[in-house]
Coordinates of C-alpha atoms and ligand atoms in Angstrom, one line a residue:
X1 CA 105.4 69.6 41.7
X2 CA 106.2 72.1 44.5
X3 CA 106.0 75.8 44.0
X4 CA 108.1 78.1 46.2
X5 CA 107.9 81.8 45.2
X6 CA 108.4 81.9 41.5
X7 CA 110.1 78.5 41.3
X8 CA 108.3 75.3 40.2
X9 CA 110.2 72.3 41.6
X10 CA 109.8 69.0 39.8
X11 CA 111.8 66.7 42.1
X12 CA 113.1 63.6 40.3
X13 CA 111.8 65.4 37.1
X14 CA 108.6 63.5 37.7
X15 CA 105.9 64.3 35.2
X16 CA 108.3 66.5 33.1
X17 CA 108.3 66.1 29.3
X18 CA 111.9 66.5 28.1
X19 CA 111.3 66.5 24.4
X20 CA 109.3 64.8 21.6
X21 CA 110.1 61.2 20.4
X22 CA 108.8 59.1 17.5
X23 CA 110.2 55.9 18.9
X24 CA 108.5 54.8 22.1
X25 CA 105.0 55.4 23.4
X26 CA 104.1 54.5 26.9
X27 CA 100.6 54.8 28.4
X28 CA 101.3 54.3 32.1
X29 CA 97.6 54.3 33.1
X30 CA 96.6 51.6 30.5
X31 CA 99.9 49.6 30.7
X32 CA 100.5 50.1 27.0
X33 CA 103.9 50.1 25.3
X34 CA 104.6 50.7 21.6
X35 CA 108.0 50.7 19.7
X36 CA 107.5 53.0 16.7
X37 CA 103.8 52.3 16.8
X38 CA 104.1 48.5 17.1
X39 CA 102.6 46.9 20.2
X40 CA 105.1 45.3 22.5
X41 CA 102.9 42.2 22.6
X42 CA 103.0 41.7 18.8
X43 CA 106.8 42.3 18.9
X44 CA 107.4 39.9 21.8
X45 CA 105.2 37.1 20.2
X46 CA 106.0 37.5 16.5
X47 CA 109.2 39.3 16.0
X48 CA 113.0 38.8 16.8
X49 CA 115.5 41.1 18.6
X50 CA 117.3 41.6 15.2
X51 CA 114.0 42.9 13.6
X52 CA 113.3 45.1 16.6
X53 CA 116.8 46.6 16.5
X54 CA 116.3 47.4 12.8
X55 CA 112.9 48.9 13.6
X56 CA 114.3 51.1 16.4
X57 CA 117.4 52.3 14.7
X58 CA 116.4 52.3 11.0
X59 CA 112.7 53.3 11.7
X60 CA 111.2 50.3 9.9
X61 CA 110.8 46.6 10.1
X62 CA 113.2 45.1 7.6
X63 CA 112.2 43.1 4.6
X64 CA 114.0 39.7 4.1
X65 CA 116.9 41.2 2.1
X66 CA 117.5 44.0 4.5
X67 CA 117.3 41.6 7.5
X68 CA 119.9 39.3 5.9
X69 CA 122.4 42.1 5.4
X70 CA 121.7 43.6 8.8
X71 CA 122.1 40.2 10.5
X72 CA 125.3 39.5 8.6
X73 CA 126.8 42.8 9.8
X74 CA 125.8 42.1 13.5
X75 CA 127.4 38.7 13.3
X76 CA 130.6 40.1 11.8
X77 CA 130.9 42.6 14.6
X78 CA 130.8 40.2 17.6
X79 CA 134.5 39.9 18.3
X80 CA 136.2 42.1 20.9
X81 CA 139.9 43.1 20.7
X82 CA 142.2 41.0 22.8
X83 CA 143.3 44.1 24.7
X84 CA 139.8 44.6 26.0
X85 CA 139.6 41.0 27.1
X86 CA 142.9 41.6 28.9
X87 CA 141.3 44.5 30.7
X88 CA 138.3 42.2 31.6
X89 CA 140.8 39.7 33.0
X90 CA 142.4 42.5 35.2
X91 CA 139.1 43.6 36.7
X92 CA 137.4 40.2 36.8
X93 CA 136.6 40.3 40.5
X94 CA 134.3 43.3 40.0
X95 CA 130.5 43.1 39.6
X96 CA 129.7 42.2 35.9
X97 CA 128.1 45.6 35.4
X98 CA 131.3 47.3 36.5
X99 CA 133.2 45.0 34.1
X100 CA 130.9 45.8 31.2
X101 CA 131.1 49.5 31.9
X102 CA 134.9 49.4 32.0
X103 CA 135.1 47.2 28.8
X104 CA 132.7 49.4 26.8
X105 CA 134.7 52.4 27.9
X106 CA 137.9 50.6 26.7
X107 CA 136.2 49.7 23.3
X108 CA 136.2 53.5 22.6
X109 CA 140.0 53.2 22.1
X110 CA 139.6 50.6 19.4
X111 CA 136.4 51.7 17.5
X112 CA 137.3 53.3 14.1
X113 CA 134.5 55.8 14.5
X114 CA 134.6 56.8 18.1
X115 CA 134.7 60.5 17.5
X116 CA 132.4 60.5 14.5
X117 CA 129.1 61.9 15.8
X118 CA 127.2 61.7 12.5
X119 CA 123.8 59.9 12.7
X120 CA 125.0 57.1 10.4
X121 CA 128.2 56.5 12.4
X122 CA 126.4 56.6 15.7
X123 CA 123.9 54.0 14.5
X124 CA 126.8 51.8 13.3
X125 CA 128.6 52.2 16.6
X126 CA 125.4 51.4 18.5
X127 CA 125.0 48.2 16.5
X128 CA 128.6 47.3 16.9
X129 CA 128.4 47.7 20.7
X130 CA 125.2 45.7 20.7
X131 CA 127.1 42.9 19.0
X132 CA 130.2 43.2 21.2
X133 CA 128.6 43.5 24.6
X134 CA 127.4 39.9 24.9
X135 CA 130.9 38.8 24.1
X136 CA 132.2 40.8 27.0
X137 CA 129.6 39.6 29.5
X138 CA 130.1 36.0 28.6
X139 CA 133.9 36.2 28.4
X140 CA 134.0 37.8 31.9
X141 CA 131.9 35.1 33.5
X142 CA 134.1 32.4 32.0
X143 CA 137.4 34.2 32.9
X144 CA 136.3 34.7 36.5
X145 CA 135.6 30.9 36.7
X146 CA 139.1 30.1 35.3
X147 CA 137.6 29.0 31.9
X148 CA 138.6 30.1 28.4
X149 CA 136.2 32.6 26.7
X150 CA 134.2 31.0 23.9
X151 CA 134.6 32.8 20.6
X152 CA 131.4 34.2 19.1
X153 CA 129.4 32.0 16.8
X154 CA 129.1 33.1 13.1
X155 CA 125.8 31.3 12.7
X156 CA 123.6 31.6 15.9
X157 CA 121.2 34.5 16.3
X158 CA 122.1 37.3 18.7
X159 CA 120.3 35.7 21.8
X160 CA 121.5 32.2 21.0
X161 CA 125.1 33.3 20.5
X162 CA 125.1 35.0 23.9
X163 CA 123.9 31.9 25.7
X164 CA 126.4 29.8 23.7
X165 CA 129.3 32.0 24.8
X166 CA 128.0 32.1 28.4
X167 CA 127.2 28.4 28.9
X168 CA 129.9 26.9 26.6
X169 CA 127.2 24.8 24.8
X170 CA 124.5 25.5 22.2
X171 CA 121.3 26.6 23.9
X172 CA 118.1 24.7 23.3
X173 CA 115.8 26.5 20.8
X174 CA 113.5 27.3 23.8
X175 CA 116.3 28.9 25.8
X176 CA 117.4 31.0 22.8
X177 CA 113.8 32.0 22.2
X178 CA 113.3 33.1 25.8
X179 CA 116.5 35.2 25.7
X180 CA 115.4 36.7 22.4
X181 CA 112.0 37.7 23.9
X182 CA 113.7 39.1 26.9
X183 CA 116.0 41.3 24.8
X184 CA 112.9 42.6 22.8
X185 CA 111.1 43.5 26.0
X186 CA 114.2 45.4 27.3
X187 CA 115.2 47.1 24.1
X188 CA 113.7 50.6 24.6
X189 CA 111.6 52.5 27.2
X190 CA 111.5 56.2 26.6
X191 CA 113.0 58.7 29.0
X192 CA 113.9 56.1 31.7
X193 CA 116.7 57.0 34.0
X194 CA 119.5 55.4 32.0
X195 CA 118.3 56.7 28.6
X196 CA 117.9 60.1 30.1
X197 CA 121.5 59.9 31.6
X198 CA 122.8 58.8 28.1
X199 CA 120.9 61.8 26.6
X200 CA 122.5 64.2 29.1
X201 CA 125.9 62.9 28.0
X202 CA 125.0 63.2 24.3
X203 CA 123.7 66.7 24.8
X204 CA 127.2 68.0 25.6
X205 CA 128.1 66.6 22.1
X206 CA 130.1 63.8 23.7
X207 CA 130.2 60.5 21.8
X208 CA 128.2 57.3 21.8
X209 CA 130.6 55.2 23.8
X210 CA 130.6 57.8 26.6
X211 CA 126.8 57.9 26.5
X212 CA 126.5 54.1 26.7
X213 CA 129.0 54.0 29.6
X214 CA 126.7 56.6 31.4
X215 CA 123.7 54.4 30.6
X216 CA 125.3 51.3 32.0
X217 CA 126.3 53.1 35.2
X218 CA 122.8 54.4 35.7
X219 CA 121.0 51.1 34.9
X220 CA 123.0 49.3 37.6
X221 CA 121.1 50.7 40.6
X222 CA 118.4 48.6 42.3
X223 CA 115.7 51.3 41.6
X224 CA 116.3 50.6 37.9
X225 CA 117.8 47.6 36.2
X226 CA 119.3 46.1 39.4
X227 CA 115.8 45.0 40.6
X228 CA 115.8 41.6 38.9
X229 CA 118.9 40.5 40.9
X230 CA 117.3 41.9 44.0
X231 CA 114.0 40.0 43.3
X232 CA 115.8 36.7 43.1
X233 CA 117.9 37.4 46.2
X234 CA 114.6 38.2 48.0
X235 CA 113.0 34.9 46.7
X236 CA 116.0 32.9 48.0
X237 CA 115.8 34.7 51.4
X238 CA 112.1 33.9 51.6
X239 CA 113.0 30.3 50.5
X240 CA 109.5 28.7 50.3
X241 CA 106.2 29.8 48.8
X242 CA 104.4 29.4 52.2
X243 CA 106.7 32.0 53.8
X244 CA 106.1 34.7 51.1
X245 CA 103.1 36.4 52.6
X246 CA 104.5 36.8 56.1
X247 CA 107.9 37.9 54.8
X248 CA 106.2 40.6 52.6
X249 CA 104.0 41.9 55.4
X250 CA 107.0 42.2 57.7
X251 CA 108.9 44.0 55.0
X252 CA 106.1 46.4 54.2
X253 CA 105.2 47.1 57.9
X254 CA 108.9 48.0 58.4
X255 CA 108.6 50.6 55.6
X256 CA 110.6 48.4 53.2
X257 CA 109.8 47.8 49.5
X258 CA 109.1 44.6 47.7
X259 CA 111.5 44.6 44.7
X260 CA 110.0 44.1 41.3
X261 CA 106.9 46.2 42.2
X262 CA 106.2 49.9 41.3
X263 CA 107.2 52.0 38.4
X264 CA 107.5 55.8 37.8
X265 CA 105.4 55.6 34.7
X266 CA 103.2 52.5 34.9
X267 CA 100.3 52.8 37.3
X268 CA 98.9 49.6 35.8
X269 CA 100.7 46.3 35.2
X270 CA 103.9 46.7 33.2
X271 CA 102.9 45.1 29.8
X272 CA 106.3 43.5 29.6
X273 CA 105.8 41.5 32.8
X274 CA 103.3 38.9 31.4
X275 CA 105.7 37.6 28.8
X276 CA 108.2 36.7 31.5
X277 CA 105.5 35.5 34.0
X278 CA 104.3 32.8 31.5
X279 CA 107.9 31.7 30.8
X280 CA 108.8 31.6 34.5
X281 CA 105.9 29.2 35.2
X282 CA 106.6 26.9 32.2
X283 CA 110.4 26.9 32.8
X284 CA 109.9 26.2 36.6
X285 CA 107.7 23.2 35.8
X286 CA 110.2 21.9 33.1
X287 CA 113.2 22.2 35.4
X288 CA 111.4 20.6 38.4
X289 CA 111.5 23.9 40.4
X290 CA 107.9 25.2 40.4
X291 CA 108.4 26.7 43.8
X292 CA 109.9 29.9 42.5
X293 CA 107.0 30.8 40.4
X294 CA 104.6 29.9 43.2
X295 CA 106.6 32.1 45.7
X296 CA 106.5 35.0 43.3
X297 CA 102.8 34.5 42.6
X298 CA 102.1 34.5 46.4
X299 CA 104.0 37.8 46.7
X300 CA 101.9 39.2 43.9
X301 CA 98.8 38.2 45.9
X302 CA 100.0 40.0 49.0
X303 CA 100.8 43.1 47.0
X304 CA 97.3 43.3 45.6
X305 CA 96.1 46.0 48.0
X306 CA 98.9 48.2 46.6
X307 CA 97.3 48.2 43.2
X308 CA 94.9 50.9 44.5
X309 CA 98.0 53.1 44.8
X310 CA 99.2 52.2 41.3
X311 CA 101.9 49.7 42.5
X312 CA 101.9 46.6 40.2
X313 CA 104.6 44.2 39.1
X314 CA 107.2 45.6 36.7
X315 CA 109.3 43.8 34.0
X316 CA 112.0 42.8 36.6
X317 CA 109.7 40.8 38.9
X318 CA 109.6 37.6 36.8
X319 CA 112.8 38.3 34.8
X320 CA 115.1 37.2 37.7
X321 CA 113.3 33.8 38.1
X322 CA 113.5 33.2 34.3
X323 CA 117.3 33.9 34.2
X324 CA 117.8 31.8 37.4
X325 CA 116.0 28.8 36.0
X326 CA 118.0 29.1 32.8
X327 CA 121.2 28.8 34.9
X328 CA 122.4 32.4 34.5
X329 CA 124.4 33.6 37.5
X330 CA 122.5 36.2 39.6
X331 CA 125.0 39.0 39.3
X332 CA 124.6 38.9 35.5
X333 CA 120.9 39.6 35.5
X334 CA 121.3 43.3 35.2
X335 CA 124.0 42.9 32.5
X336 CA 121.4 41.1 30.5
X337 CA 119.1 44.1 30.8
X338 CA 122.0 46.3 29.5
X339 CA 122.6 43.9 26.5
X340 CA 119.0 44.4 25.5
X341 CA 118.9 48.1 26.1
X342 CA 122.0 49.2 24.0
X343 CA 119.8 49.8 20.9
X344 CA 117.4 51.9 23.0
X345 CA 120.3 54.0 24.4
X346 CA 121.7 54.4 20.9
X347 CA 118.3 55.5 19.6
X348 CA 118.0 58.1 22.4
X349 CA 121.5 59.4 21.6
X350 CA 120.5 59.6 17.9
X351 CA 117.3 61.5 18.7
X352 CA 119.3 63.9 21.0
X353 CA 121.9 64.5 18.2
X354 CA 119.1 65.1 15.6
X355 CA 117.8 68.1 17.5
X356 CA 120.4 68.7 20.1
X357 CA 120.0 71.1 23.0
X358 CA 122.2 71.0 26.1
X359 CA 120.3 69.4 28.9
X360 CA 121.0 71.6 31.9
X361 CA 118.3 72.0 34.6
X362 CA 118.4 74.4 37.5
X363 CA 118.6 73.9 41.3
X364 CA 116.8 76.0 43.9
X365 CA 119.5 77.2 46.3
X366 CA 118.5 76.9 49.9
X367 CA 121.9 77.4 51.6
X368 CA 123.4 80.4 53.4
X369 CA 124.3 83.7 51.5
X370 CA 127.3 85.9 51.6
X371 CA 129.2 84.1 54.3
X372 CA 132.4 86.0 55.3
X373 CA 135.6 84.1 54.5
X374 CA 137.7 83.3 57.5
X375 CA 141.4 82.7 56.7
X376 CA 142.7 79.2 57.6
X377 CA 144.9 80.4 60.4
X378 CA 142.0 82.2 62.1
X379 CA 139.6 79.3 62.0
X380 CA 138.8 77.7 65.5
Ligands
LIG401 N1 107.1 48.2 47.5 C1 106.4 48.9 48.4 N2 106.0 50.2 48.3 C2 106.4 50.8 47.2 C3 107.1 50.2 46.2 C4 107.4 48.8 46.3 N3 108.1 48.1 45.4 N4 107.4 51.0 45.2 C5 106.9 52.2 45.6 N5 106.3 52.1 46.8 C6 105.6 53.1 47.6 C7 106.7 54.0 48.3 O1 107.0 53.5 49.5 C8 106.0 55.3 48.3 O2 105.1 55.3 49.4 P1 104.8 56.6 50.3 O3 104.1 57.5 49.3 O4 103.9 56.1 51.4 O5 106.1 57.1 50.8 C9 105.1 55.4 47.1 O6 104.9 54.0 46.7 C10 105.8 56.1 45.9 O7 107.1 55.6 45.8 P2 108.3 56.4 45.0 O8 109.6 55.8 45.2 O9 108.1 57.9 45.3 O10 107.7 56.3 43.5 P3 108.5 56.3 42.2 O11 107.6 56.4 41.1 O12 109.7 57.2 42.3 O13 109.1 54.8 42.3 C11 110.4 52.9 41.8 C12 109.5 54.0 41.3 C13 111.8 53.5 42.2 C14 110.6 51.9 40.7 C15 109.8 52.2 43.1 O14 108.5 51.7 42.7 C16 110.7 51.1 43.6 O15 111.6 51.4 44.4 N6 110.4 49.8 43.3 C17 111.2 48.7 43.7 C18 112.5 48.6 42.8 C19 112.1 48.1 41.4 O16 111.4 47.1 41.3 N7 112.7 48.7 40.4 C20 112.6 48.4 39.0 C21 111.9 49.5 38.3 S1 111.4 49.0 36.7 C22 112.8 49.1 35.8 O17 113.7 49.9 36.0 C23 112.9 48.2 34.7

């Protein structure tokens, strides 16, 4: 915080509480994350993305009957109108996040409840978008490769269906499980930049599709969701585990950052990271490519002195290697984050609508005052 005269400046809104929430608790010093009171470790190890979506949006873990009905609705909502797939085809050369942002925006023209801002309709739209978004990401990847999109499955779970549409084959149970855990880990994270941006949009009483488009645009940046892609690019540039330490030292000495480290809130290890670290190691061994995990582990070793300054690995550090080892194209990594986060953005919009107040901060003006206007003809 900077105080100039009577003004308290909180650049980047760092340390500012925007509102109260019942959905996500983060203890940055401890490295603790709870969704509606449930520890992320329990959810990642014992739950499913479908259960977590229900928990976040309907405020409770579902019983069997509730889960069956919820799951049936999610499966029924997976298809995307042909017009939206045509738009995907027209913009297929763009980055997958640009395509997803464009397609979600286009879906607003086809959703029967786009302008209904009731809580019930907002939740229904959020779940519909959660179901439709994997269809868009997978269809785009196939269209740009000259392949026909695979229609969504009516039987596979959310994570398995995404991989099925992306790969054009049924995923192994292990692949589907890793994707499911990844979606759980990315589902919600308080007032992060993209959720905050979605809240700003909602606070003007705009609609859910607009708020999700805002969220996707904000998530794309390398300081937020784009880091997983950057981590894998960095790993490929380093190329072998032996070169990791020297590469990192050069980068840090030059004032650069090592991607996948640091977090605005966590000043301990991001509790989500360990679930992907374990999988990165096992997957690497299974696929005969253990070098990526070793390279990342070596980077983590070089970064140890930074822990004194609260800079630890974040969720994106091992995520990139996990996706890479599963055969997911690098430019889709951040889209996967978006697929997991749609329930979280929806939840933030719901909470914003429940007790709405326009989000409108101030700026301290530091420019000139009362400058005399010179007509165009008299300007030098
Ligand atoms: N590598 C090296 N140094 C770092 C790193 C890093 N990854 N992250 C922060 N630092 C240093 C900065 O250079 C700065 O040093 P200085 O005080 O000497 O200038 C100090 O730590 C504070 O950095 P800020 O950017 O002010 O801290 P902030 O809390 O705003 O940063 C952020 C958070 C943007 C995530 C930052 O750590 C970063 O750029 N990390 C790399 C990108 C990344 O991994 N992003 C994913 C975030 S997690 C997510 O969105 C899921």
